[in-house]
mmCIF file of C-alpha atoms in Angstrom:
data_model
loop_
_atom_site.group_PDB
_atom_site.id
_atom_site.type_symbol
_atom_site.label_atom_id
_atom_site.label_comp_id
_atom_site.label_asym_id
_atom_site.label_seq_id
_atom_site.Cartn_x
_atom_site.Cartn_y
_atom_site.Cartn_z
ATOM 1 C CA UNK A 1 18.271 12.918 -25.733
ATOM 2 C CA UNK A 2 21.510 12.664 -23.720
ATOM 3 C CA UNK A 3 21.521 16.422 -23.056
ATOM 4 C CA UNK A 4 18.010 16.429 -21.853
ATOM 5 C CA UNK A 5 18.504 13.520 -19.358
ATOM 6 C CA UNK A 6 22.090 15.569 -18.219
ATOM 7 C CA UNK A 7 19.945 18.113 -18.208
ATOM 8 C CA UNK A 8 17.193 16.650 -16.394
ATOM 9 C CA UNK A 9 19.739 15.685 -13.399
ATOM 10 C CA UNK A 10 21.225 18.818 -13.091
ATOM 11 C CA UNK A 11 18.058 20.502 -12.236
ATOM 12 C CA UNK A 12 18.190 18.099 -8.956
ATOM 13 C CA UNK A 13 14.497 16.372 -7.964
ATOM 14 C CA UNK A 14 11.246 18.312 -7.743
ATOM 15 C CA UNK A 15 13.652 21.288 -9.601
ATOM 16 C CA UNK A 16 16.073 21.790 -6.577
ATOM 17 C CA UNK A 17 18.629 21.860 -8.619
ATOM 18 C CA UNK A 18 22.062 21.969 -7.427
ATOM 19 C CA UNK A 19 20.698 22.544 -3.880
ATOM 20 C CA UNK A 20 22.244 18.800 -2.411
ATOM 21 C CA UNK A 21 25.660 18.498 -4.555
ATOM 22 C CA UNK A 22 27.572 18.612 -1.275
ATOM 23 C CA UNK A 23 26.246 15.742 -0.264
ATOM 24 C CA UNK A 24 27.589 13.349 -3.504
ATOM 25 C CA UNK A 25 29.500 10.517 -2.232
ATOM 26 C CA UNK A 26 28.625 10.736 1.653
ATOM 27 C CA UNK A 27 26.786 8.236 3.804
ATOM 28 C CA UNK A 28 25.883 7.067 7.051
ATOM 29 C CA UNK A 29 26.637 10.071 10.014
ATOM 30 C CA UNK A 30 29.050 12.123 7.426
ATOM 31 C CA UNK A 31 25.925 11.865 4.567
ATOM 32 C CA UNK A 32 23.659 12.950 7.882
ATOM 33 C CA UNK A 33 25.944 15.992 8.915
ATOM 34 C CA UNK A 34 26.192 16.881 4.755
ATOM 35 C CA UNK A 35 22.499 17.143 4.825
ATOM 36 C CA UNK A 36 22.646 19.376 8.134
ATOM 37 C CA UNK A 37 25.049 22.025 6.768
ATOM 38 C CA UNK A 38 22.396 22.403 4.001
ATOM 39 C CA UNK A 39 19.446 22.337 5.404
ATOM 40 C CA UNK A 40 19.843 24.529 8.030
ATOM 41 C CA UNK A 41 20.070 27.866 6.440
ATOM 42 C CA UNK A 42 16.599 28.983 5.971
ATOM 43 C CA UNK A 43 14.224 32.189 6.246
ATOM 44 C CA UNK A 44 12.706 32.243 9.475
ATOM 45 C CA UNK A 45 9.075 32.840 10.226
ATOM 46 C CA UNK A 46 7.075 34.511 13.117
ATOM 47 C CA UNK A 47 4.469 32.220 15.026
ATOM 48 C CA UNK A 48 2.262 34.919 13.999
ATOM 49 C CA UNK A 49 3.293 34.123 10.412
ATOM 50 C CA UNK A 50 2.274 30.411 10.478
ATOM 51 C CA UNK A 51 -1.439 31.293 10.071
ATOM 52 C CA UNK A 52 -1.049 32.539 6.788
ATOM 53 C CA UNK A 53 1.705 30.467 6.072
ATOM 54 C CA UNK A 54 -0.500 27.272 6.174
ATOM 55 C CA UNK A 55 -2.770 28.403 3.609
ATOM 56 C CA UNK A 56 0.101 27.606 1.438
ATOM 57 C CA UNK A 57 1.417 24.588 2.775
ATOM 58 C CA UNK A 58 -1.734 22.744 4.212
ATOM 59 C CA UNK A 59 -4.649 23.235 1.528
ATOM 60 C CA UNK A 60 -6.873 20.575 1.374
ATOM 61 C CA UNK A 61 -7.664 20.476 -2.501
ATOM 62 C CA UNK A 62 -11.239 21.742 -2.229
ATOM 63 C CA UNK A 63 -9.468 24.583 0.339
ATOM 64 C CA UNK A 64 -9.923 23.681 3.427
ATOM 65 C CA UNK A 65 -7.278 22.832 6.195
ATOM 66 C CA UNK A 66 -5.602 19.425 5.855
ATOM 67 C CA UNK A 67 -5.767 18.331 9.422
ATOM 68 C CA UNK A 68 -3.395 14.962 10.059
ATOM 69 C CA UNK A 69 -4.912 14.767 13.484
ATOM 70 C CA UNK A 70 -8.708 14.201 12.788
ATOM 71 C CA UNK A 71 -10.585 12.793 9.887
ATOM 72 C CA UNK A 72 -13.995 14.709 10.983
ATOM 73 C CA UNK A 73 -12.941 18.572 10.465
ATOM 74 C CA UNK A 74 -13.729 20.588 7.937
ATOM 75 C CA UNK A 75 -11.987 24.096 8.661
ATOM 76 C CA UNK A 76 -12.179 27.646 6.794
ATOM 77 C CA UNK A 77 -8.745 28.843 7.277
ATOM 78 C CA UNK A 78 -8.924 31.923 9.127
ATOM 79 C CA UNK A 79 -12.601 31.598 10.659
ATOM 80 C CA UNK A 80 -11.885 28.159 12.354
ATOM 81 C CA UNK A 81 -8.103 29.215 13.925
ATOM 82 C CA UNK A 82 -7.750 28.944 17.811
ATOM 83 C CA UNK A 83 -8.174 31.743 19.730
ATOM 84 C CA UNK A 84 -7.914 30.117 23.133
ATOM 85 C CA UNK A 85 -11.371 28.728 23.635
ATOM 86 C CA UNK A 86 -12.295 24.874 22.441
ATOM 87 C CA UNK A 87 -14.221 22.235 24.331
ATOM 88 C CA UNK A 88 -14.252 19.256 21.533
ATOM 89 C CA UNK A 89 -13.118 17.340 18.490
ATOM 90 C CA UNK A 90 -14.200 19.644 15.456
ATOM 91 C CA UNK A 91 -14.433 23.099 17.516
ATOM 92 C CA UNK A 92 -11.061 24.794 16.349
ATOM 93 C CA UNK A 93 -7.337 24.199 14.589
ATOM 94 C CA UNK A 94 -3.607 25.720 15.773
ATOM 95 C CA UNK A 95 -0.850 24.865 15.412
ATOM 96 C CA UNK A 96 0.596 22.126 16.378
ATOM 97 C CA UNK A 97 4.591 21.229 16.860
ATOM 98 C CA UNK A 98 5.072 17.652 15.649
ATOM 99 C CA UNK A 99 8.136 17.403 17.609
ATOM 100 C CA UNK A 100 7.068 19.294 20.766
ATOM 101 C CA UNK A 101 8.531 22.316 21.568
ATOM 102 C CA UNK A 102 8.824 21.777 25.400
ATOM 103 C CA UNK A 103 11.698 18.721 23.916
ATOM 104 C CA UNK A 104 13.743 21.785 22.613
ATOM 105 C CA UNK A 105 12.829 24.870 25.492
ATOM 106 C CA UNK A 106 9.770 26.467 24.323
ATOM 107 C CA UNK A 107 9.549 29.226 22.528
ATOM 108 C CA UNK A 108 13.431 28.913 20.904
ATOM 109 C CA UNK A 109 14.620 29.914 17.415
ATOM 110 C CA UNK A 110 14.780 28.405 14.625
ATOM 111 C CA UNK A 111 12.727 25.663 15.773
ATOM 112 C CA UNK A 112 10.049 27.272 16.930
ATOM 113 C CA UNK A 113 8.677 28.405 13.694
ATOM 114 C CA UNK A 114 10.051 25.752 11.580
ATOM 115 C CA UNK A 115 7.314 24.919 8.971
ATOM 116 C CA UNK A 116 8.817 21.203 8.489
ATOM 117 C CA UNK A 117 7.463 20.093 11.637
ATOM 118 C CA UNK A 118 4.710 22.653 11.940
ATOM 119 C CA UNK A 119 1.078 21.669 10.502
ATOM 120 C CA UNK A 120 -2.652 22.997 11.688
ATOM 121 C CA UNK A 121 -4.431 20.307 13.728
ATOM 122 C CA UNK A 122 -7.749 20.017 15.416
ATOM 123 C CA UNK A 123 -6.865 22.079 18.818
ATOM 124 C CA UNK A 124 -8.924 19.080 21.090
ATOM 125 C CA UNK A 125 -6.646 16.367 19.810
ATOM 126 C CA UNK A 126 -3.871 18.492 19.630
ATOM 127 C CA UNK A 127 -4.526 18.903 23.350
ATOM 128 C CA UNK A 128 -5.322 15.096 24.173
ATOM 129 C CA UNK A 129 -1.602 14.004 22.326
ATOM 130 C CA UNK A 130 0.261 16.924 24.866
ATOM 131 C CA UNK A 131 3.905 16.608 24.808
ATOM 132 C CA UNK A 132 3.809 12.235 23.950
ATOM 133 C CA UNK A 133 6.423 10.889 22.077
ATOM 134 C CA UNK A 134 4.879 9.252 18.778
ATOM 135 C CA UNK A 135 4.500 4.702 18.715
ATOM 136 C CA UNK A 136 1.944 2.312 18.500
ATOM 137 C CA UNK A 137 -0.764 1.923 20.700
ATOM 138 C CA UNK A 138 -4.371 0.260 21.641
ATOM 139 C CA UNK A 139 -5.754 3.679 22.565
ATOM 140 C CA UNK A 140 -7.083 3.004 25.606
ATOM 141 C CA UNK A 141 -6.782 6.257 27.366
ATOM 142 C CA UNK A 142 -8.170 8.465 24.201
ATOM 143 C CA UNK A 143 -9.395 8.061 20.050
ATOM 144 C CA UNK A 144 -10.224 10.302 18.223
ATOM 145 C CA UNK A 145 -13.655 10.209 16.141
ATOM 146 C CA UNK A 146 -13.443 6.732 14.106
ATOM 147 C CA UNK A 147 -10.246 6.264 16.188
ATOM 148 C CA UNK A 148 -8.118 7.568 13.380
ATOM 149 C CA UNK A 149 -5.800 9.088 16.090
ATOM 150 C CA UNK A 150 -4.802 6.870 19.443
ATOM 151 C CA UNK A 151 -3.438 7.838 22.813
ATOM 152 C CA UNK A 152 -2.020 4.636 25.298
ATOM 153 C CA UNK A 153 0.404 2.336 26.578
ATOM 154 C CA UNK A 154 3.076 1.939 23.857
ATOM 155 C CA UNK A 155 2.768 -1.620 22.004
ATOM 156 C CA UNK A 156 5.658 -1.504 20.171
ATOM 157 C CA UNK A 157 8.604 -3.267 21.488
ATOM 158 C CA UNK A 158 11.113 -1.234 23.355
ATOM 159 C CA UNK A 159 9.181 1.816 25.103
ATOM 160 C CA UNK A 160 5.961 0.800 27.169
ATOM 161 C CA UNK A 161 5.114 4.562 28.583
ATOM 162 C CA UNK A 162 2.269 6.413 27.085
ATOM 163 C CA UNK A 163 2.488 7.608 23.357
ATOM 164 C CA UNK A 164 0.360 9.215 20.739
ATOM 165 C CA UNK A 165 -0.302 6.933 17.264
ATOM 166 C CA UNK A 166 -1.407 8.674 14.027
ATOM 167 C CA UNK A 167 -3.096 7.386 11.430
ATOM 168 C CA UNK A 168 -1.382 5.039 8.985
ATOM 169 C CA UNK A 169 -2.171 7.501 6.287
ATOM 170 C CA UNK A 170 0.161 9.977 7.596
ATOM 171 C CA UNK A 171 2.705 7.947 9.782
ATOM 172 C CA UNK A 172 5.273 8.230 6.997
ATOM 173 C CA UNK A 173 4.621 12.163 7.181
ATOM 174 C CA UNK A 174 5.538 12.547 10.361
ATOM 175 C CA UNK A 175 8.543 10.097 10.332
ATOM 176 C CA UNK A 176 10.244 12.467 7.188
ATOM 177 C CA UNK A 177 9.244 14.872 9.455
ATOM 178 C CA UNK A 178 11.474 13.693 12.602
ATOM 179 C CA UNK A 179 13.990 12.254 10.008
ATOM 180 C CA UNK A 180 14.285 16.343 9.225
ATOM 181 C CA UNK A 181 14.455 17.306 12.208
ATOM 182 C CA UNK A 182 17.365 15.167 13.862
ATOM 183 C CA UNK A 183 19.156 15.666 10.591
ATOM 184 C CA UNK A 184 18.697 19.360 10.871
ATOM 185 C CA UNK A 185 19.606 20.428 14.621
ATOM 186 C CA UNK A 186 21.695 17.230 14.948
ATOM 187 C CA UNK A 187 24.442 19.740 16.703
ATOM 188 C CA UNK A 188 21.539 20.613 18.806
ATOM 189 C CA UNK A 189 20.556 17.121 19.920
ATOM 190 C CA UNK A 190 22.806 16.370 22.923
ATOM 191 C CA UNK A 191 21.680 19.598 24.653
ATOM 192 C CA UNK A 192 17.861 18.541 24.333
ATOM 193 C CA UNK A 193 18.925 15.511 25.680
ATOM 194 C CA UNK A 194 20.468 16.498 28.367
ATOM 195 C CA UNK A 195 17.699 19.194 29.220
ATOM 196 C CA UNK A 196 14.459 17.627 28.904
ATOM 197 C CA UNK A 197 13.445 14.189 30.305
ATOM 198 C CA UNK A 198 10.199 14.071 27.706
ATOM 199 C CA UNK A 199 12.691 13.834 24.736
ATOM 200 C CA UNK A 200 14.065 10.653 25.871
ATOM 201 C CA UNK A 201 11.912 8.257 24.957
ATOM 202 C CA UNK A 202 12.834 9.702 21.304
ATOM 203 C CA UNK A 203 16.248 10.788 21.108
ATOM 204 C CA UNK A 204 19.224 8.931 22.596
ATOM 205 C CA UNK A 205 21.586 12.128 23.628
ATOM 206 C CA UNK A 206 23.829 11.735 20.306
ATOM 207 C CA UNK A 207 24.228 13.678 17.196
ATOM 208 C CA UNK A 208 24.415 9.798 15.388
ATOM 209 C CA UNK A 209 21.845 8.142 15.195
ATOM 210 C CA UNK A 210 20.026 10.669 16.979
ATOM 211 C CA UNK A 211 17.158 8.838 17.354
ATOM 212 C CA UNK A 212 16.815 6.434 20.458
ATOM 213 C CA UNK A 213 16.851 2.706 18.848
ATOM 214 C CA UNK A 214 12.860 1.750 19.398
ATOM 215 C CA UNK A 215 11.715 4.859 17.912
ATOM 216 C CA UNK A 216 14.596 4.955 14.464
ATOM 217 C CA UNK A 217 13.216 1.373 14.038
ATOM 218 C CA UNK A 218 9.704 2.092 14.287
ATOM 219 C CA UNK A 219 10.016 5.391 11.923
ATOM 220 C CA UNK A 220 12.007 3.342 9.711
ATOM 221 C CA UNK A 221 8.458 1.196 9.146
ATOM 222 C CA UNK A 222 6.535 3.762 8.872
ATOM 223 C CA UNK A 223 8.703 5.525 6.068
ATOM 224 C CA UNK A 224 8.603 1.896 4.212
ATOM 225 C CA UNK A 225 5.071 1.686 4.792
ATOM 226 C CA UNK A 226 3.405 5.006 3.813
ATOM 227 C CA UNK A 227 5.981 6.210 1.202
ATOM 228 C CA UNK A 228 6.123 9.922 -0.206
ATOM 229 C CA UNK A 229 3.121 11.074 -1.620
ATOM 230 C CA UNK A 230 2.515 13.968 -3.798
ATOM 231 C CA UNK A 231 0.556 15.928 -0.697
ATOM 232 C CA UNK A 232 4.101 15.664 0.771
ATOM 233 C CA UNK A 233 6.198 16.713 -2.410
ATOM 234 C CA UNK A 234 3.673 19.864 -2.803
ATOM 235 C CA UNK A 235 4.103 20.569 0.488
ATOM 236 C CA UNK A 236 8.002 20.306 0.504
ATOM 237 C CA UNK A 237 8.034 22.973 -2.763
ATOM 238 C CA UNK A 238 5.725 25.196 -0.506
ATOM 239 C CA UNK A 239 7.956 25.016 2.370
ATOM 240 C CA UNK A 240 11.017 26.061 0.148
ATOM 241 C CA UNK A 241 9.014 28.393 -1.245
ATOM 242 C CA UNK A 242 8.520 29.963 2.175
ATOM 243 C CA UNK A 243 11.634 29.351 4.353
ATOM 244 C CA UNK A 244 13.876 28.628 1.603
ATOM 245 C CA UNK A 245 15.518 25.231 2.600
ATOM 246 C CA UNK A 246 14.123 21.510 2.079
ATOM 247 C CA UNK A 247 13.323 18.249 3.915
ATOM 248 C CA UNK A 248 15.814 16.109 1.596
ATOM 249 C CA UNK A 249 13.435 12.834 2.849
ATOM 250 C CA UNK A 250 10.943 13.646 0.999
ATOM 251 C CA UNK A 251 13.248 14.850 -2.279
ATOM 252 C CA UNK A 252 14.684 11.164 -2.194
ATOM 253 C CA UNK A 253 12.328 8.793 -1.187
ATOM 254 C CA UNK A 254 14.443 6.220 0.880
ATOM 255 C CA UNK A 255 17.137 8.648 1.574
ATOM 256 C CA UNK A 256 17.217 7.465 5.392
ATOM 257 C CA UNK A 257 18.475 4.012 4.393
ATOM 258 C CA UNK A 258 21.580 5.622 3.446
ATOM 259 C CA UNK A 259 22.145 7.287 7.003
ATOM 260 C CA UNK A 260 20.203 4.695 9.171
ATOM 261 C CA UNK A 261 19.099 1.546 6.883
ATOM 262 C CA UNK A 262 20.038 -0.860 4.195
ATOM 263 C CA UNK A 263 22.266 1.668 2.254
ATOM 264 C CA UNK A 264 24.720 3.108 5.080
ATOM 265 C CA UNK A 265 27.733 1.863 3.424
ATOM 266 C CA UNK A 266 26.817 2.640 0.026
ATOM 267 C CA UNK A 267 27.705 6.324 -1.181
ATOM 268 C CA UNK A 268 24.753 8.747 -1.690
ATOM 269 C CA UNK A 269 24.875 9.927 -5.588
ATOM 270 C CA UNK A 270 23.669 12.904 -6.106
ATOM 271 C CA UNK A 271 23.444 12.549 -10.250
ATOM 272 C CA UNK A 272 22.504 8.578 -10.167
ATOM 273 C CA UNK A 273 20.302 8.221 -6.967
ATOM 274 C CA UNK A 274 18.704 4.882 -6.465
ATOM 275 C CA UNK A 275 16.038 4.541 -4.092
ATOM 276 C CA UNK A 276 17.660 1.682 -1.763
ATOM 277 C CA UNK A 277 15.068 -1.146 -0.751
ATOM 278 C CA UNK A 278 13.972 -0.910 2.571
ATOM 279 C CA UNK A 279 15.490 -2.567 5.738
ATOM 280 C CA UNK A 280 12.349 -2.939 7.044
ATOM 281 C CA UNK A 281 9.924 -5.257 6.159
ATOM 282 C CA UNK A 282 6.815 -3.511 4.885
ATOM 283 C CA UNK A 283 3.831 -4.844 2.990
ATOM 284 C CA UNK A 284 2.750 -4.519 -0.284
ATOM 285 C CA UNK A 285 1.558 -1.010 -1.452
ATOM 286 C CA UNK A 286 -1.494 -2.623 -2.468
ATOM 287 C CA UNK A 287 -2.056 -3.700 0.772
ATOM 288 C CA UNK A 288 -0.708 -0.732 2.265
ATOM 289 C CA UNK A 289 -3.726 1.525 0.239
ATOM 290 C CA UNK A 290 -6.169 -1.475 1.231
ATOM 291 C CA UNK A 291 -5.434 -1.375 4.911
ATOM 292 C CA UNK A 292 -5.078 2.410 5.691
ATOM 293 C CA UNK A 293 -8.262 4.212 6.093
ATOM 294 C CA UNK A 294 -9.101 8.000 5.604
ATOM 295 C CA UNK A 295 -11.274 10.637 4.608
ATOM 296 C CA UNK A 296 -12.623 12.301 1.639
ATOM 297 C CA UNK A 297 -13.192 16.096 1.280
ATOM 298 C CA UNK A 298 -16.193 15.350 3.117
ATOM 299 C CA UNK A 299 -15.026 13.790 6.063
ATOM 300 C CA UNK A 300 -16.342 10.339 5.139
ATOM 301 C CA UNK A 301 -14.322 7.087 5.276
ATOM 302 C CA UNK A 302 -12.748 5.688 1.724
ATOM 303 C CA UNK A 303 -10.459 2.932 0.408
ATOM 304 C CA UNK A 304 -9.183 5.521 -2.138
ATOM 305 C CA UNK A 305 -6.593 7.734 -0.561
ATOM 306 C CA UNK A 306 -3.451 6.614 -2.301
ATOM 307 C CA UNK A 307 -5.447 8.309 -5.292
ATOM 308 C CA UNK A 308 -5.181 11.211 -3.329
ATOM 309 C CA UNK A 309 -2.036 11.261 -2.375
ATOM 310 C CA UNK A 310 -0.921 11.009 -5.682
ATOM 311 C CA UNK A 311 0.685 7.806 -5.297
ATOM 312 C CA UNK A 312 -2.298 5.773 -7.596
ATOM 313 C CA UNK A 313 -4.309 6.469 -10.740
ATOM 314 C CA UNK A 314 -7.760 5.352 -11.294
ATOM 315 C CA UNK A 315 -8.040 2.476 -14.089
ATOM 316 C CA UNK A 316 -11.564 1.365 -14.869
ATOM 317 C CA UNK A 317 -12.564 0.180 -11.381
ATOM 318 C CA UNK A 318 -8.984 -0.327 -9.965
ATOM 319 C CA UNK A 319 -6.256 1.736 -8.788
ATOM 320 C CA UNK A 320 -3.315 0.904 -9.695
ATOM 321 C CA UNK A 321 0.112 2.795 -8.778
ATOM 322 C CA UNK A 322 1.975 5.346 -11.399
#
């Protein structure tokens, strides 16, 4: 039993094996700049790649195109793509940069084609969220159908320009996903800074944090609020499978405490990991799988998607989490 559990922890999680040993014993920026010299390396794509590359990493289970932008589509991948022409919600997907690309010059390697921040989106909605930063917002300027994605005034405290609100589902997604990415091109930061007034809002101009202080707060919820699901571990393996590096934030759920949060003084252990509690508040999962709405395969609204996100199992009438 003691060899299997040795074992067990040698083969690192979701079988990565030794992949973040150099990390063991690191926190706060030095555990941050660890990650970096790891994560970095990777097998780069083409842009022309991506469209077959997201039939591996963004499969809805009954093979369609998991869109995070819309809960109406219902894409073939290949016949649906963008080729330059859509007038509406539900006409086409591309592919969108989560972090936009105009924040680090365009067109510019690695970044450009890095899957982790790379997913197929509805083109229209795509189009209506432009180059905004990501917060909390009424949506007054623009919702998407059933308002599952927002564009307005920012309503959380500490940025009041305009800025582009997922859905709850996926706002933990997309704040591993910008986790990644300042951990990854952290020596790249200060440049994007310093070249781009869009990025501000997000970044503050420093490898450490790296994030400007509204926005690490308010990702910090949404990690603590919509933890790691198994759409995001699959996806993560698929990734790796692809480019040949990780997101470590979705490998160690909580990992961020230890750079940004609760854990920054405590060392990261690579063979006895504990998932640090959150220095956020954040409600119950319970209420977390009550109060987020989504979609089934179908498009249509359900209380169930925790289920399907592999985070609960259906007992009798109740879901309850693994």
């Amino acid at each position: 039993m003691l060899l299997s559990l040795t074992t067990a922890r040698a083969q690192g999680p979701n079988q990565s094996g030794s992949y973040y040993k150099a990390t063991d014993g690191k926190s706060g920026a030095a555990l941050k700049t660890a990650l970096c010299s790891i994560i970095y390396n990777r097998r780069e794509r083409t842009y022309a790649n991506l469209w077959t590359d997201f039939r591996e990493t963004d499969m809805r289970p009954d093979g369609k195109v998991w869109d995070m932008y819309s809960c109406s589509t219902d894409y073939t991948f290949g016949d649906d793509q963008d080729r330059g022409s859509h007038s509406a919600e539900g006409d086409t997907y591309n592919r969108e940069h989560s972090f936009p690309k105009s924040w680090f010059g365009g067109n510019v390697p690695p970044m450009y084609t890095d899957l982790f921040h790379l997913y197929p989106t509805d083109s229209y909605v795509n189009g209506m969220r432009g180059n905004l930063p990501f917060g909390q917002t009424r949506g007054e300027n623009y919702q998407s159908a059933q308002g599952f994605s927002k564009v307005g005034a920012c309503t959380y405290p500490g940025y009041s320009g305009k800025v582009f609100e997922p859905n709850d589902e996926y706002k933990g997604d997309f704040a591993r996903t910008y986790f990644y990415m300042v951990t990854c091109y952290e020596e790249k930061l200060a440049d994007w800074y310093a070249n781009n007034t869009e990025v501000r809002a997000t970044l503050d101009g420093n490898s450490y944090p790296g994030l400007s202080p509204w926005q690490l707060k308010m990702l910090m919820e949404w990690a603590a609020n919509d933890p790691v699901s198994r759409k995001e571990e699959e996806r993560n393996n698929a990734v790796f499978g692809i480019q040949n590096n990780r997101n470590p934030f979705i490998d160690y759920p909580g990992l961020e405490q230890y750079i940004w949060g609760s854990a920054v003084a405590e060392a990261f252990s690579y063979d006895h990991y504990r998932q640090p509690t959150a220095g956020v508040s954040s409600p119950s999962a319970t209420a977390t799988a009550k109060q987020s709405p989504t979609y089934n395969l179908k498009g249509q609204r359900t209380q169930q998607h925790k289920l399907r996100r592999g985070i609960y199992v259906k007992r009798g009438k109740k879901y309850v989490k693994r």
